[in-house]
GROMACS .gro file of C-alpha atoms in nm:
model
   71
    1UNK     CA    1  -0.277   0.543  -0.704
    2UNK     CA    2  -0.158   0.203  -0.808
    3UNK     CA    3   0.133   0.005  -0.669
    4UNK     CA    4   0.264  -0.342  -0.739
    5UNK     CA    5   0.377  -0.532  -0.429
    6UNK     CA    6   0.590  -0.846  -0.451
    7UNK     CA    7   0.725  -1.078  -0.184
    8UNK     CA    8   0.429  -1.043   0.050
    9UNK     CA    9   0.336  -1.406   0.120
   10UNK     CA   10   0.175  -1.375   0.463
   11UNK     CA   11  -0.199  -1.293   0.448
   12UNK     CA   12  -0.197  -1.150   0.799
   13UNK     CA   13   0.090  -0.917   0.704
   14UNK     CA   14  -0.095  -0.811   0.388
   15UNK     CA   15  -0.409  -0.739   0.591
   16UNK     CA   16  -0.212  -0.530   0.840
   17UNK     CA   17  -0.050  -0.328   0.561
   18UNK     CA   18  -0.383  -0.267   0.392
   19UNK     CA   19  -0.545  -0.158   0.721
   20UNK     CA   20  -0.251   0.067   0.807
   21UNK     CA   21  -0.281   0.252   0.475
   22UNK     CA   22  -0.660   0.274   0.505
   23UNK     CA   23  -0.614   0.460   0.834
   24UNK     CA   24  -0.388   0.729   0.683
   25UNK     CA   25  -0.535   1.081   0.661
   26UNK     CA   26  -0.676   1.144   0.315
   27UNK     CA   27  -0.725   0.779   0.222
   28UNK     CA   28  -1.078   0.708   0.101
   29UNK     CA   29  -1.014   0.340   0.034
   30UNK     CA   30  -0.734   0.090  -0.021
   31UNK     CA   31  -0.734  -0.265  -0.151
   32UNK     CA   32  -0.438  -0.500  -0.172
   33UNK     CA   33  -0.523  -0.770  -0.426
   34UNK     CA   34  -0.381  -1.124  -0.426
   35UNK     CA   35  -0.207  -1.053  -0.759
   36UNK     CA   36   0.003  -0.785  -0.587
   37UNK     CA   37  -0.186  -0.480  -0.707
   38UNK     CA   38  -0.238  -0.224  -0.433
   39UNK     CA   39  -0.505   0.025  -0.531
   40UNK     CA   40  -0.546   0.337  -0.320
   41UNK     CA   41  -0.812   0.604  -0.356
   42UNK     CA   42  -0.703   0.920  -0.179
   43UNK     CA   43  -0.732   1.296  -0.170
   44UNK     CA   44  -0.503   1.446  -0.432
   45UNK     CA   45  -0.334   1.680  -0.187
   46UNK     CA   46  -0.232   1.383   0.031
   47UNK     CA   47  -0.116   1.153  -0.252
   48UNK     CA   48   0.259   1.203  -0.215
   49UNK     CA   49   0.254   1.156   0.163
   50UNK     CA   50   0.048   0.840   0.123
   51UNK     CA   51   0.277   0.710  -0.151
   52UNK     CA   52   0.576   0.765   0.077
   53UNK     CA   53   0.398   0.580   0.358
   54UNK     CA   54   0.335   0.283   0.128
   55UNK     CA   55   0.700   0.274   0.020
   56UNK     CA   56   0.816   0.278   0.384
   57UNK     CA   57   0.547   0.055   0.537
   58UNK     CA   58   0.533  -0.229   0.285
   59UNK     CA   59   0.888  -0.357   0.343
   60UNK     CA   60   0.825  -0.344   0.719
   61UNK     CA   61   0.518  -0.566   0.678
   62UNK     CA   62   0.724  -0.871   0.587
   63UNK     CA   63   1.089  -0.943   0.520
   64UNK     CA   64   1.170  -0.917   0.149
   65UNK     CA   65   0.878  -0.709   0.019
   66UNK     CA   66   0.934  -0.482  -0.280
   67UNK     CA   67   0.702  -0.203  -0.393
   68UNK     CA   68   0.681  -0.029  -0.728
   69UNK     CA   69   0.454   0.270  -0.792
   70UNK     CA   70   0.270   0.226  -1.123
   71UNK     CA   71   0.057   0.541  -1.122
   0.00000   0.00000   0.00000
């Protein structure tokens, strides 16, 4: 899955978000790039639950964060 995250300016917050998603059941790997791309490799049967977790968790990571699912 691919997301685009904007408004995340705190590196510690970005690291916490990335780690949180990596710990989700079904996630094989997750990388939040400095350009805002959030790439997640996950089991197909868990994809929607993980996508929902990203959409909920990212704005909690830091104030005015916005997330858009690309694929």
